[in-house]
C-alpha cells in the first residue's frame, strides 16, 4: 500500500496546477461562451480533451494515473468540464475508437476533440427506462439507408446537439442481439425535438421523435446487432467515484458553512451534537467514497477488470444527497420555503441520482452480479 | 368510544373532495398560482358560501357551528388538492377569536371571517424551530391606553392576501399581548416573498409604530401565553391535516404509477424494492391520520392533552411527509422530476409544510419536554 | 369521534381495577406457579379467561369494548397473562368454537378455560417458514385413524404441552385445499420433542418429530381439506396492537429512566438534543400504534371486517424495537458488553418481531392486499 | 499510488485464514470460550510461533518486523473466525512500546510480547464515549523518584489474562503519565467480568497505591498525551479490522442462507426485500475496508492523518456492524436466533465492538472536531 506518487506523476500534477492557475475561470462564468472558449483552446493545446484516448486517435494518451491526477486537480479547483461535449467524449469517442471504421474516425473524432461538435445520446424510450434493452425504435434497411422510426426520451441537450448517437432495433426477436448503433444528423428531415422542462423549469431533457428518418448505412457503428456491445464497451473506463467524492466534499463544506451560521432549537446549530454527528457521518461516507474509488483505481492500474465496483459508490451517493439536503433545509428553517441554492438542489438532485441508474438497479447489480443472488 | 368520523363528517369529506376535484383540478391549480395573488377570489367566495371559512364559527356569527374534526376533514381535502387559498390562516384566526376573544371582538371579526370577506393571517413565529412562546420580538410602548408596536415577523403564511392579522408583542414590563388588527392599518407593511411551493403565499410583516387600541387586544399576560400556544397548536394540527391529504395524494399517484409502469416484463410494483417503500408510506399515512384525529379531538374535548397531541402529530407528519415526497419522486424515476408531472407539486408542498407552525426539531423537543424529559 | 365511555363501560373498568388491586402479583413472581394459581382461580371465577368467547361455550361473552378495557387495564398494571395457555386460548378455543363438534367442545374447552391444559401449535416446518402452506407433514387415513409422519419446528412449549393443534397434509396436489387440522395427544407413541435453545440459552422452541403417529379421526377439527380455513378463521379476532403499545410505553419509560442517569459524550444524556429527539420519536410512534389500534377497534365495533389493518402496527413495532435497543445500548456505553436486561432483550427481541411474521411479509401484505400491487 | 495489498500480504492473508479455518473453526471457538480463561494457551503459543504476536515488533527483538497493514490483514481473519485470544491488546501494547518507548523499555518488554510470553492489556478508558484523553482518572502522588497510583479502570479488554498492563494516570501537577507495568505487581487487582460476547474477556482493573518506578514510565506530559492518543487510535483501527472480518463473515453466512433458503417457490435471495439489504451491507463492508486500509497506512506513513482516519473508520464501522448484526439475524428469520446457529455469535460480537476503543458517539464528535467544527 502506497499513496505516494512517482517524481514524474508529481511533475504532471504540478503541470496541471500551473495550467489551472493560468486558465481556470470562476464558477459563475462556467456558462459564459467567451470565457469557455479560452479554456477549451488551452485544453486542446494540451491534448487534455480526450486525454485518455490513444495518441493515434488524436487523444492525449494519458496513463490511468495521469487521468486520475488531472480529474482530481480539476475537481478540487472547481474548474469547468474537460471539454464542451460530455456525452460525445464519454460515449461517442470511445465507441468510435473501438468500433469505428477509419473513415468514421476521421469524420467525427477531430470535431469532438476540438470542441466543434455537440452530441446527444439516445438510449431511453418512454417504455424502457431502467430496462434499456426493451427499446422499440426501429431501423428498417432500404438499400444504402436505414429508415428510422420511433422515439427517445430524456435526451439531454438534444435541442443543441448536431448529432445523436443512438440505439435502434434492427431485428425484433432478439432482445440484445437485435440492437444496432447508428449516428444520426439531428438536422435530418423527420426529427422533432420537444423540450421536457424539469421541476424548476430548466430545460435540459428532451423527447425526440423519429418519423421515417433516413440514415446512411455508412453511419452505422459496428455491425448490425452489435449495438449493445458497442455501447456497453464504452463504459469499460467507467468513473471511479473519486471526482464525485470531491464534489461531495465541496458540498459538505457548504453545509458546514451553513451550520456555522444557523440555529437549531434556538441555539447555534454547531452546539447541537446531532448536527455535528450528522455532518461527521457525511464526512465518513464521503471519505469512504473517495477511498473506494482509490481501491477501484488500484484494480484498474493492476489491469484487473473494472466490473461492477462503481455500483458501490453510486449507491453511496443517493442517500448522501438526500440526507445532506434534508439537514440543510432543516438548518435553513423557515427560509427553506423561499428559493435558494439548497432549496433548488433539494428539488433537482434526484436527477443526478437517477441519472446513474435508479438506486434499485444499483442494488440489484450488487446483489446479483457481485453477491451471486438469483435474478428477480 | 368511537374513533372515527360520523356519517355527517363522511359526507362533508366526500363533498369537499368532489367539489375540489371538479372545481380545482391540478391544471386549474397551476393556472391560479401563476396569478400574482396566488388564489382565485371567485373560488374563495364559493367555498365561503359552502361554509368552509366559517366551519368552526358559531351560527350566530354566520358560521357553520361545526367542530375541529369537520375542519380537518375539509383541510385533508384542500391538502390533497393543493387548493391554493388563505383558508388555513382564516380558519385559525376565526377559531382563536371564537374560543378566546371578548363578545365585542367576536361581533367585530367573526361575521367577516365566516363570510370570507375577511382573510386572516398569523404573524406569530420567531423561527420555525422555536415558535414565539415567551417574549415575542415585536416590542410595545404605552401610548395612553393604547400600545405602539414595532418589530418584524418573517415568512408569515397568507400575509400578502390578509385583511386582518393576529400579532403578538411584549410591552415594557415583558408582558405578552395578542391583538387582532386590520391589515390596512397605518404602520403595517407586508412584503410578499417568493416561495418554493407556489400554491402558498407568504410575506414578511413589518410593524412600525403601529397603534394597537385596547379593543384590539385579545389577551394579555398569562392568558396571552395560553391563547398563543393554543393558536400555534391549531396551526400545527391544521397543517398536519393538509399534510395528510397531500401525502395521501402523492402516495396514491405513486401506487398507480407502480401498477402501470412496466419494466423487465413486470409492473414495477411487483418488486419489493418498490412495494415495500410504498407499504411503509402507507403505514406512515395511517399513523398521521390517527395522530391527527386525536389532536383535533383534543383541541375541543381535552385541551390539556392538545399540546402533546398536536406536537406528536406535527412532528411525525413533518418527518414522514419529507420522506414521502423524496421517496415518491425516486420511485417515479425521471418522469418524477419533470415540470409537467404533478408529483413534483407535492414535493414542493413538503418543503413548505416542514417549517410551517414549527418544524420537527421544535415539536420533538416539545414532545420530550411534555413527556417528562 | 368520541373517546368517552358509557357509564356501564366505566363501571366495568372500575371492576377490572378493583380486581387488579386485589389479585395482581408482582412481575418477579410471574413465573411462580403458586402465585399464578391464585391469579388464575380468580380470573376463572370472573370468566375472564376466554372472556371473548360466547357464554354458551363457557366463555365470558364480553363485548369488544369490554375486552379492550380488560386488556388495556391488565397491560397498564403489568399483570400476568389472562390464563396459562396463550396458544390454546388464542388458536384452539376459537377454532373449536367455530368448527368443533359438540363432543369436541365438551372434551377440550372446559380444560382450556380452567387452566388445566397446555396446548402447542404446529404450523411451521423446516422448509416452510413464512410460506406456511408449503407444509409437508402428512396424514394418511387408515380406518378410523390418521397415520401422521413429518416434523414441525419452532413449536413453542411443545416440551410442556399435553396437546398439539396442528396442520397436516391429507392431499398433496392442492396447496391450500389439501391441508387438514388435527389435534394430537403429545403422549402418543412416535412423537419426539427436541429442544431448540435460543441465543441466550432459553428453551421455549422445539422441534417435534412425528413418526407414524396414530391419531383418531375423531380428533380432526373440521373436514378434510378445511384446515387452512380453520386456522385462518381463528385469526379473525386479531390483535389491535393496543396492548402491544402499552408494553412499548412501559419500555419507553425504562428507556427514559436509563437516559436520566446515563452520560453521552461526557455530559448528561438528557442534555443531548439527539437523545431527547430520538425518545420523542419513539413516543410519537408508540402513540401512533395506540391510536391506530383505536381506529381498528372502532372498525371492529362498527362490524367492519378487521382485514389487514393489524399489519400496520406489526410493521411499526419491528423498527421501534430495533431503534429503542440501539439507543439503550448506546446509553449504557461500555456497560453494554456485560449481561443485563437491555443487553438480553437486544438479543432476543428479534423473536418478538419475527414471531408476528417477518417484516417483509408484513410489507407484502400491505403492498398487495391493501394497496393492490401485483404479487411477487 | 497503490491502494491494495502486496503479494506477501495477500499470502499472509490467506495463510491466516487457512490456519484459523483449520485450527479454530467455530465449534472449537465455542469449546474454548467455555473455559475460564477464554482462550487456548496452546493455540496462543502456535500463533506466537507464526509470528502474529510480534508482527509489528522489530526483528532485533524477536518480532516479524512487519507493518500495520500486515497487522490488520491478520486481525481481519481473527475477526472473521471470532478467534478468542488476547491478541489485539498484546499487539497494541507491542506497537506502542516499539514506537514510543526507550531502548531499555524495548529490551525489557518487546521480546516477551513478540514471543507471546507476555500478554498485554490497555487500562486506559474512562468510558466508551470519551476515552481518557486529558486528565486520566487514576491519580498519583510522588514517592521519591517513583509514583504511587490509585484508581480504577472499567471494562479493560483482556485484563483477566494479561501479564503486563499499560496504565495512564495524572500526578499532583495534573501532568499525564503512561506506564507499562507487570500485572502481578502488588497494588493491581483484576476483577473478571461476564461478557455478552463470550469470545472476549474483560475485567475491571483496580490500582491501589501501586508503585510505579521511573523505569516503568513510557511518557509524560505532552508526550504522554500524544502516545495515549496514538495508542487509542491503534486500538480503534485494530478493532475495526476485527469488525471487518466479523462483518464479512456474518454477511457471507447470510448471503449463503439467502441462496439456499426456499420460500414461496424461490430462493429468498431473489426478493429485493432480501437482496437489497444484502447489497447495502456489501457497500458498507467495502467502505469499512477502504477506511480501514487508509487508517492503518496513516498510522505508520502519515501520523498527522491517523486521528481523523482512525475515527472515521471506527465510527463508520461501529454503526455499520451494529446494523449488519441486527439485519443478518432478521434475514435469517427464526433460525437466526437459535443458540445452535453461528450467526448469533457475530451479533454478540457486534455488541462488544461498539464501545471498544470509543463508540460512534465519541468518534463522530472527533471527526466533527478534526473536520473544523
PDB file of C-alpha atoms in Angstrom, chain B residues 157-343:
ATOM      1  CA  UNK B 157     -48.335  32.493   5.714  1.00  0.00           C
ATOM      2  CA  UNK B 158     -51.093  34.177   3.674  1.00  0.00           C
ATOM      3  CA  UNK B 159     -49.910  37.624   4.777  1.00  0.00           C
ATOM      4  CA  UNK B 160     -49.944  39.109   1.247  1.00  0.00           C
ATOM      5  CA  UNK B 161     -53.681  38.462   0.966  1.00  0.00           C
ATOM      6  CA  UNK B 162     -54.697  39.087   4.566  1.00  0.00           C
ATOM      7  CA  UNK B 163     -57.196  41.793   5.501  1.00  0.00           C
ATOM      8  CA  UNK B 164     -56.573  41.288   9.224  1.00  0.00           C
ATOM      9  CA  UNK B 165     -53.688  39.913  11.208  1.00  0.00           C
ATOM     10  CA  UNK B 166     -53.088  38.307  14.585  1.00  0.00           C
ATOM     11  CA  UNK B 167     -49.968  39.780  16.166  1.00  0.00           C
ATOM     12  CA  UNK B 168     -48.046  39.087  19.363  1.00  0.00           C
ATOM     13  CA  UNK B 169     -45.852  41.607  21.173  1.00  0.00           C
ATOM     14  CA  UNK B 170     -44.344  42.276  24.572  1.00  0.00           C
ATOM     15  CA  UNK B 171     -44.648  45.518  26.470  1.00  0.00           C
ATOM     16  CA  UNK B 172     -42.015  47.265  28.588  1.00  0.00           C
ATOM     17  CA  UNK B 173     -42.873  45.028  31.570  1.00  0.00           C
ATOM     18  CA  UNK B 174     -42.193  41.971  29.373  1.00  0.00           C
ATOM     19  CA  UNK B 175     -45.860  41.012  29.458  1.00  0.00           C
ATOM     20  CA  UNK B 176     -47.125  39.294  26.317  1.00  0.00           C
ATOM     21  CA  UNK B 177     -50.139  40.625  24.412  1.00  0.00           C
ATOM     22  CA  UNK B 178     -52.092  39.260  21.487  1.00  0.00           C
ATOM     23  CA  UNK B 179     -54.044  41.552  19.236  1.00  0.00           C
ATOM     24  CA  UNK B 180     -56.093  41.205  16.094  1.00  0.00           C
ATOM     25  CA  UNK B 181     -55.803  44.195  13.798  1.00  0.00           C
ATOM     26  CA  UNK B 182     -56.868  45.243  10.284  1.00  0.00           C
ATOM     27  CA  UNK B 183     -54.042  44.706   7.822  1.00  0.00           C
ATOM     28  CA  UNK B 184     -54.704  48.070   6.199  1.00  0.00           C
ATOM     29  CA  UNK B 185     -53.785  49.914   9.404  1.00  0.00           C
ATOM     30  CA  UNK B 186     -51.050  52.537   9.091  1.00  0.00           C
ATOM     31  CA  UNK B 187     -47.845  51.026  10.459  1.00  0.00           C
ATOM     32  CA  UNK B 188     -48.280  47.567   8.901  1.00  0.00           C
ATOM     33  CA  UNK B 189     -46.300  46.670   5.805  1.00  0.00           C
ATOM     34  CA  UNK B 190     -46.373  43.286   4.101  1.00  0.00           C
ATOM     35  CA  UNK B 191     -43.557  42.347   1.784  1.00  0.00           C
ATOM     36  CA  UNK B 192     -44.573  39.375  -0.366  1.00  0.00           C
ATOM     37  CA  UNK B 193     -41.840  36.742  -0.744  1.00  0.00           C
ATOM     38  CA  UNK B 194     -41.281  34.139  -3.428  1.00  0.00           C
ATOM     39  CA  UNK B 195     -41.941  30.554  -2.359  1.00  0.00           C
ATOM     40  CA  UNK B 196     -40.792  27.123  -3.449  1.00  0.00           C
ATOM     41  CA  UNK B 197     -44.383  25.913  -3.126  1.00  0.00           C
ATOM     42  CA  UNK B 198     -46.285  28.262  -5.429  1.00  0.00           C
ATOM     43  CA  UNK B 199     -49.620  27.111  -4.008  1.00  0.00           C
ATOM     44  CA  UNK B 200     -48.872  29.058  -0.809  1.00  0.00           C
ATOM     45  CA  UNK B 201     -48.277  32.753  -0.398  1.00  0.00           C
ATOM     46  CA  UNK B 202     -46.046  34.130   2.325  1.00  0.00           C
ATOM     47  CA  UNK B 203     -44.736  37.544   3.290  1.00  0.00           C
ATOM     48  CA  UNK B 204     -42.655  39.406   5.825  1.00  0.00           C
ATOM     49  CA  UNK B 205     -44.786  41.570   8.108  1.00  0.00           C
ATOM     50  CA  UNK B 206     -43.252  44.755   9.492  1.00  0.00           C
ATOM     51  CA  UNK B 207     -44.901  46.696  12.280  1.00  0.00           C
ATOM     52  CA  UNK B 208     -43.644  50.278  12.546  1.00  0.00           C
ATOM     53  CA  UNK B 209     -45.047  52.266  15.442  1.00  0.00           C
ATOM     54  CA  UNK B 210     -48.361  50.501  14.892  1.00  0.00           C
ATOM     55  CA  UNK B 211     -51.094  51.799  17.154  1.00  0.00           C
ATOM     56  CA  UNK B 212     -52.932  48.950  18.902  1.00  0.00           C
ATOM     57  CA  UNK B 213     -56.076  50.154  20.659  1.00  0.00           C
ATOM     58  CA  UNK B 214     -57.338  48.404  23.826  1.00  0.00           C
ATOM     59  CA  UNK B 215     -60.257  46.960  21.886  1.00  0.00           C
ATOM     60  CA  UNK B 216     -57.787  45.226  19.522  1.00  0.00           C
ATOM     61  CA  UNK B 217     -56.144  43.269  22.331  1.00  0.00           C
ATOM     62  CA  UNK B 218     -57.397  39.694  22.588  1.00  0.00           C
ATOM     63  CA  UNK B 219     -55.420  38.595  25.626  1.00  0.00           C
ATOM     64  CA  UNK B 220     -52.612  39.732  27.875  1.00  0.00           C
ATOM     65  CA  UNK B 221     -50.105  38.199  30.245  1.00  0.00           C
ATOM     66  CA  UNK B 222     -50.562  34.502  31.130  1.00  0.00           C
ATOM     67  CA  UNK B 223     -53.804  34.485  29.196  1.00  0.00           C
ATOM     68  CA  UNK B 224     -51.958  35.608  26.108  1.00  0.00           C
ATOM     69  CA  UNK B 225     -49.422  32.794  26.569  1.00  0.00           C
ATOM     70  CA  UNK B 226     -52.215  30.270  26.739  1.00  0.00           C
ATOM     71  CA  UNK B 227     -54.022  31.670  23.691  1.00  0.00           C
ATOM     72  CA  UNK B 228     -50.806  31.918  21.702  1.00  0.00           C
ATOM     73  CA  UNK B 229     -49.850  28.345  22.491  1.00  0.00           C
ATOM     74  CA  UNK B 230     -53.296  27.083  21.578  1.00  0.00           C
ATOM     75  CA  UNK B 231     -53.304  29.096  18.348  1.00  0.00           C
ATOM     76  CA  UNK B 232     -49.973  27.620  17.329  1.00  0.00           C
ATOM     77  CA  UNK B 233     -51.253  24.137  18.194  1.00  0.00           C
ATOM     78  CA  UNK B 234     -54.242  24.785  15.956  1.00  0.00           C
ATOM     79  CA  UNK B 235     -51.897  25.851  13.191  1.00  0.00           C
ATOM     80  CA  UNK B 236     -49.825  22.707  13.636  1.00  0.00           C
ATOM     81  CA  UNK B 237     -52.915  20.493  13.549  1.00  0.00           C
ATOM     82  CA  UNK B 238     -54.355  22.271  10.508  1.00  0.00           C
ATOM     83  CA  UNK B 239     -51.031  21.925   8.701  1.00  0.00           C
ATOM     84  CA  UNK B 240     -50.940  18.233   9.608  1.00  0.00           C
ATOM     85  CA  UNK B 241     -54.381  17.810   8.059  1.00  0.00           C
ATOM     86  CA  UNK B 242     -53.118  19.301   4.804  1.00  0.00           C
ATOM     87  CA  UNK B 243     -50.039  17.092   5.041  1.00  0.00           C
ATOM     88  CA  UNK B 244     -52.249  14.036   5.384  1.00  0.00           C
ATOM     89  CA  UNK B 245     -54.205  14.968   2.272  1.00  0.00           C
ATOM     90  CA  UNK B 246     -51.162  15.876   0.229  1.00  0.00           C
ATOM     91  CA  UNK B 247     -49.254  12.802   1.410  1.00  0.00           C
ATOM     92  CA  UNK B 248     -52.171  10.548   0.565  1.00  0.00           C
ATOM     93  CA  UNK B 249     -52.388  12.090  -2.892  1.00  0.00           C
ATOM     94  CA  UNK B 250     -48.718  11.707  -3.760  1.00  0.00           C
ATOM     95  CA  UNK B 251     -48.789   8.169  -2.380  1.00  0.00           C
ATOM     96  CA  UNK B 252     -51.812   7.263  -4.483  1.00  0.00           C
ATOM     97  CA  UNK B 253     -50.139   8.691  -7.591  1.00  0.00           C
ATOM     98  CA  UNK B 254     -47.049   6.619  -6.896  1.00  0.00           C
ATOM     99  CA  UNK B 255     -49.013   3.433  -6.233  1.00  0.00           C
ATOM    100  CA  UNK B 256     -50.818   3.955  -9.521  1.00  0.00           C
ATOM    101  CA  UNK B 257     -47.535   4.543 -11.317  1.00  0.00           C
ATOM    102  CA  UNK B 258     -46.150   1.349  -9.790  1.00  0.00           C
ATOM    103  CA  UNK B 259     -49.112  -0.574 -11.162  1.00  0.00           C
ATOM    104  CA  UNK B 260     -48.905   0.948 -14.634  1.00  0.00           C
ATOM    105  CA  UNK B 261     -45.182   1.188 -15.264  1.00  0.00           C
ATOM    106  CA  UNK B 262     -43.756  -1.985 -16.778  1.00  0.00           C
ATOM    107  CA  UNK B 263     -40.030  -2.745 -16.648  1.00  0.00           C
ATOM    108  CA  UNK B 264     -38.268  -6.042 -17.290  1.00  0.00           C
ATOM    109  CA  UNK B 265     -41.649  -7.577 -18.082  1.00  0.00           C
ATOM    110  CA  UNK B 266     -43.453  -6.742 -14.835  1.00  0.00           C
ATOM    111  CA  UNK B 267     -45.297  -3.820 -13.338  1.00  0.00           C
ATOM    112  CA  UNK B 268     -42.622  -2.305 -11.093  1.00  0.00           C
ATOM    113  CA  UNK B 269     -44.984  -2.560  -8.105  1.00  0.00           C
ATOM    114  CA  UNK B 270     -44.269  -6.280  -8.089  1.00  0.00           C
ATOM    115  CA  UNK B 271     -40.684  -5.693  -6.950  1.00  0.00           C
ATOM    116  CA  UNK B 272     -40.201  -5.437  -3.206  1.00  0.00           C
ATOM    117  CA  UNK B 273     -37.800  -2.552  -3.778  1.00  0.00           C
ATOM    118  CA  UNK B 274     -40.892  -0.594  -4.888  1.00  0.00           C
ATOM    119  CA  UNK B 275     -43.609  -2.403  -2.962  1.00  0.00           C
ATOM    120  CA  UNK B 276     -42.002  -2.111   0.449  1.00  0.00           C
ATOM    121  CA  UNK B 277     -41.365   1.647   0.416  1.00  0.00           C
ATOM    122  CA  UNK B 278     -44.974   2.130  -0.714  1.00  0.00           C
ATOM    123  CA  UNK B 279     -46.131  -0.076   2.170  1.00  0.00           C
ATOM    124  CA  UNK B 280     -44.046   1.963   4.610  1.00  0.00           C
ATOM    125  CA  UNK B 281     -45.538   5.194   3.304  1.00  0.00           C
ATOM    126  CA  UNK B 282     -48.978   3.728   3.839  1.00  0.00           C
ATOM    127  CA  UNK B 283     -48.130   2.893   7.450  1.00  0.00           C
ATOM    128  CA  UNK B 284     -46.900   6.443   7.960  1.00  0.00           C
ATOM    129  CA  UNK B 285     -50.049   7.927   6.464  1.00  0.00           C
ATOM    130  CA  UNK B 286     -52.271   5.738   8.621  1.00  0.00           C
ATOM    131  CA  UNK B 287     -50.289   6.859  11.638  1.00  0.00           C
ATOM    132  CA  UNK B 288     -50.553  10.524  10.677  1.00  0.00           C
ATOM    133  CA  UNK B 289     -54.312  10.081  10.385  1.00  0.00           C
ATOM    134  CA  UNK B 290     -54.580   8.561  13.855  1.00  0.00           C
ATOM    135  CA  UNK B 291     -52.354  11.162  15.499  1.00  0.00           C
ATOM    136  CA  UNK B 292     -54.186  13.954  13.681  1.00  0.00           C
ATOM    137  CA  UNK B 293     -57.697  12.800  14.599  1.00  0.00           C
ATOM    138  CA  UNK B 294     -56.744  12.589  18.240  1.00  0.00           C
ATOM    139  CA  UNK B 295     -55.072  16.007  18.272  1.00  0.00           C
ATOM    140  CA  UNK B 296     -58.094  17.636  16.611  1.00  0.00           C
ATOM    141  CA  UNK B 297     -60.413  15.945  19.090  1.00  0.00           C
ATOM    142  CA  UNK B 298     -58.253  17.073  21.996  1.00  0.00           C
ATOM    143  CA  UNK B 299     -58.341  20.748  20.948  1.00  0.00           C
ATOM    144  CA  UNK B 300     -62.033  20.823  21.715  1.00  0.00           C
ATOM    145  CA  UNK B 301     -62.636  17.987  24.087  1.00  0.00           C
ATOM    146  CA  UNK B 302     -59.483  17.615  26.149  1.00  0.00           C
ATOM    147  CA  UNK B 303     -57.454  20.833  25.885  1.00  0.00           C
ATOM    148  CA  UNK B 304     -54.931  19.612  28.466  1.00  0.00           C
ATOM    149  CA  UNK B 305     -53.894  16.870  26.021  1.00  0.00           C
ATOM    150  CA  UNK B 306     -53.792  19.140  22.992  1.00  0.00           C
ATOM    151  CA  UNK B 307     -50.189  20.448  23.236  1.00  0.00           C
ATOM    152  CA  UNK B 308     -48.640  16.965  23.370  1.00  0.00           C
ATOM    153  CA  UNK B 309     -51.079  15.549  20.821  1.00  0.00           C
ATOM    154  CA  UNK B 310     -50.512  18.437  18.392  1.00  0.00           C
ATOM    155  CA  UNK B 311     -46.746  18.185  18.663  1.00  0.00           C
ATOM    156  CA  UNK B 312     -46.776  14.425  18.202  1.00  0.00           C
ATOM    157  CA  UNK B 313     -48.902  14.810  15.077  1.00  0.00           C
ATOM    158  CA  UNK B 314     -46.908  17.634  13.519  1.00  0.00           C
ATOM    159  CA  UNK B 315     -43.522  16.089  14.364  1.00  0.00           C
ATOM    160  CA  UNK B 316     -44.422  12.686  12.959  1.00  0.00           C
ATOM    161  CA  UNK B 317     -46.198  14.120   9.925  1.00  0.00           C
ATOM    162  CA  UNK B 318     -43.361  16.501   9.108  1.00  0.00           C
ATOM    163  CA  UNK B 319     -40.732  13.791   9.040  1.00  0.00           C
ATOM    164  CA  UNK B 320     -42.914  11.297   7.229  1.00  0.00           C
ATOM    165  CA  UNK B 321     -44.078  13.780   4.569  1.00  0.00           C
ATOM    166  CA  UNK B 322     -40.484  14.874   3.910  1.00  0.00           C
ATOM    167  CA  UNK B 323     -39.569  11.242   3.278  1.00  0.00           C
ATOM    168  CA  UNK B 324     -42.696  10.524   1.255  1.00  0.00           C
ATOM    169  CA  UNK B 325     -42.002  13.481  -1.021  1.00  0.00           C
ATOM    170  CA  UNK B 326     -38.474  12.354  -1.770  1.00  0.00           C
ATOM    171  CA  UNK B 327     -39.397   8.664  -1.975  1.00  0.00           C
ATOM    172  CA  UNK B 328     -42.264   9.267  -4.377  1.00  0.00           C
ATOM    173  CA  UNK B 329     -40.039  11.204  -6.760  1.00  0.00           C
ATOM    174  CA  UNK B 330     -37.396   8.476  -6.635  1.00  0.00           C
ATOM    175  CA  UNK B 331     -39.909   5.727  -7.333  1.00  0.00           C
ATOM    176  CA  UNK B 332     -41.161   7.659 -10.344  1.00  0.00           C
ATOM    177  CA  UNK B 333     -37.689   7.808 -11.855  1.00  0.00           C
ATOM    178  CA  UNK B 334     -37.001  10.515 -14.409  1.00  0.00           C
ATOM    179  CA  UNK B 335     -40.644  11.398 -15.043  1.00  0.00           C
ATOM    180  CA  UNK B 336     -40.995  12.403 -11.394  1.00  0.00           C
ATOM    181  CA  UNK B 337     -38.901  15.442 -11.716  1.00  0.00           C
ATOM    182  CA  UNK B 338     -40.325  16.900 -14.865  1.00  0.00           C
ATOM    183  CA  UNK B 339     -42.281  20.126 -14.640  1.00  0.00           C
ATOM    184  CA  UNK B 340     -45.232  18.538 -16.355  1.00  0.00           C
ATOM    185  CA  UNK B 341     -45.814  15.677 -13.966  1.00  0.00           C
ATOM    186  CA  UNK B 342     -47.862  16.605 -10.907  1.00  0.00           C
ATOM    187  CA  UNK B 343     -45.905  14.629  -8.356  1.00  0.00           C
TER     188      UNK B 343
END
